[in-house]
Amino acid sequence: VGYGYAALSLSVTVAFLAGTLAGVCASLCAILAVLYSHPRTRWKGHPLGGPLVNGLGYGLLSSLAGWSAAGVSANPRTVLIWLLSSFGVMGCYFAAQAFQHGEDAARGYRTLVVTHGPTATLQAARICLGVGFIGGMILSISGWFPRICLAGIPLWWWVDDWLRRWAQEPDGGSA
């Protein structure tokens, strides 16, 4: 635990060296990390806390910190990338949760997989990933994103079909 807190503190310090906004984002991510894992708060097992930490922390704050540190200017396109990519992060969060029903239930968590099962969790993953991907494809078609991004369409069909088949496996399949 001590090493974990030391690593969080070090990451915040390094982020502040990259800039104030990066440091503030890293500080907020560190707070979210503690809320997610601490035995008193256990947001990991909360129906809203877990998705909030992953969507806000990994999906929005960490990418904002990286963009800030790299000096990427904020404009409508970067904001759209930021928002659409956060849906991708949320989709991965739900997909990773889908096979954890037994473990989450044994810990007393109220995650989506515990309250609604793996099929609903994988549907949430498909929806989130779909919003991010379809949004990106629409913006590529319209010229806001590079058209080369359209080459990812077959990959999207493969991922979505894989998630659909996974949802049909008994008890959410396995890791």
PDB file of N, CA and C in Angstrom, residues 133 152-162:
ATOM      1  N   PHE A 133     -16.476   4.562 -32.123  1.00  0.00           N
ATOM      2  CA  PHE A 133     -16.063   4.191 -33.468  1.00  0.00           C
ATOM      3  C   PHE A 133     -16.927   4.868 -34.534  1.00  0.00           C
ATOM      4  N   GLY A 152     -10.157   1.376 -40.695  1.00  0.00           N
ATOM      5  CA  GLY A 152     -10.452   0.617 -39.488  1.00  0.00           C
ATOM      6  C   GLY A 152     -11.829  -0.024 -39.472  1.00  0.00           C
ATOM      7  N   ILE A 153     -12.652   0.243 -40.470  1.00  0.00           N
ATOM      8  CA  ILE A 153     -14.008  -0.300 -40.472  1.00  0.00           C
ATOM      9  C   ILE A 153     -14.036  -1.830 -40.355  1.00  0.00           C
ATOM     10  N   PRO A 154     -13.231  -2.574 -41.126  1.00  0.00           N
ATOM     11  CA  PRO A 154     -13.254  -4.038 -40.953  1.00  0.00           C
ATOM     12  C   PRO A 154     -12.870  -4.474 -39.545  1.00  0.00           C
ATOM     13  N   LEU A 155     -11.922  -3.773 -38.951  1.00  0.00           N
ATOM     14  CA  LEU A 155     -11.538  -4.107 -37.582  1.00  0.00           C
ATOM     15  C   LEU A 155     -12.720  -3.895 -36.653  1.00  0.00           C
ATOM     16  N   TRP A 156     -13.478  -2.813 -36.809  1.00  0.00           N
ATOM     17  CA  TRP A 156     -14.637  -2.570 -35.960  1.00  0.00           C
ATOM     18  C   TRP A 156     -15.646  -3.699 -36.096  1.00  0.00           C
ATOM     19  N   TRP A 157     -15.940  -4.131 -37.330  1.00  0.00           N
ATOM     20  CA  TRP A 157     -16.901  -5.220 -37.518  1.00  0.00           C
ATOM     21  C   TRP A 157     -16.430  -6.476 -36.800  1.00  0.00           C
ATOM     22  N   TRP A 158     -15.123  -6.744 -36.868  1.00  0.00           N
ATOM     23  CA  TRP A 158     -14.573  -7.923 -36.214  1.00  0.00           C
ATOM     24  C   TRP A 158     -14.728  -7.816 -34.695  1.00  0.00           C
ATOM     25  N   VAL A 159     -14.370  -6.663 -34.123  1.00  0.00           N
ATOM     26  CA  VAL A 159     -14.470  -6.476 -32.668  1.00  0.00           C
ATOM     27  C   VAL A 159     -15.928  -6.578 -32.217  1.00  0.00           C
ATOM     28  N   ASP A 160     -16.824  -5.913 -32.928  1.00  0.00           N
ATOM     29  CA  ASP A 160     -18.228  -5.939 -32.535  1.00  0.00           C
ATOM     30  C   ASP A 160     -18.796  -7.353 -32.625  1.00  0.00           C
ATOM     31  N   ASP A 161     -18.447  -8.080 -33.681  1.00  0.00           N
ATOM     32  CA  ASP A 161     -18.917  -9.462 -33.816  1.00  0.00           C
ATOM     33  C   ASP A 161     -18.347 -10.330 -32.705  1.00  0.00           C
ATOM     34  N   TRP A 162     -17.084 -10.104 -32.350  1.00  0.00           N
ATOM     35  CA  TRP A 162     -16.453 -10.862 -31.268  1.00  0.00           C
ATOM     36  C   TRP A 162     -17.183 -10.617 -29.946  1.00  0.00           C
TER      37      TRP A 162
END
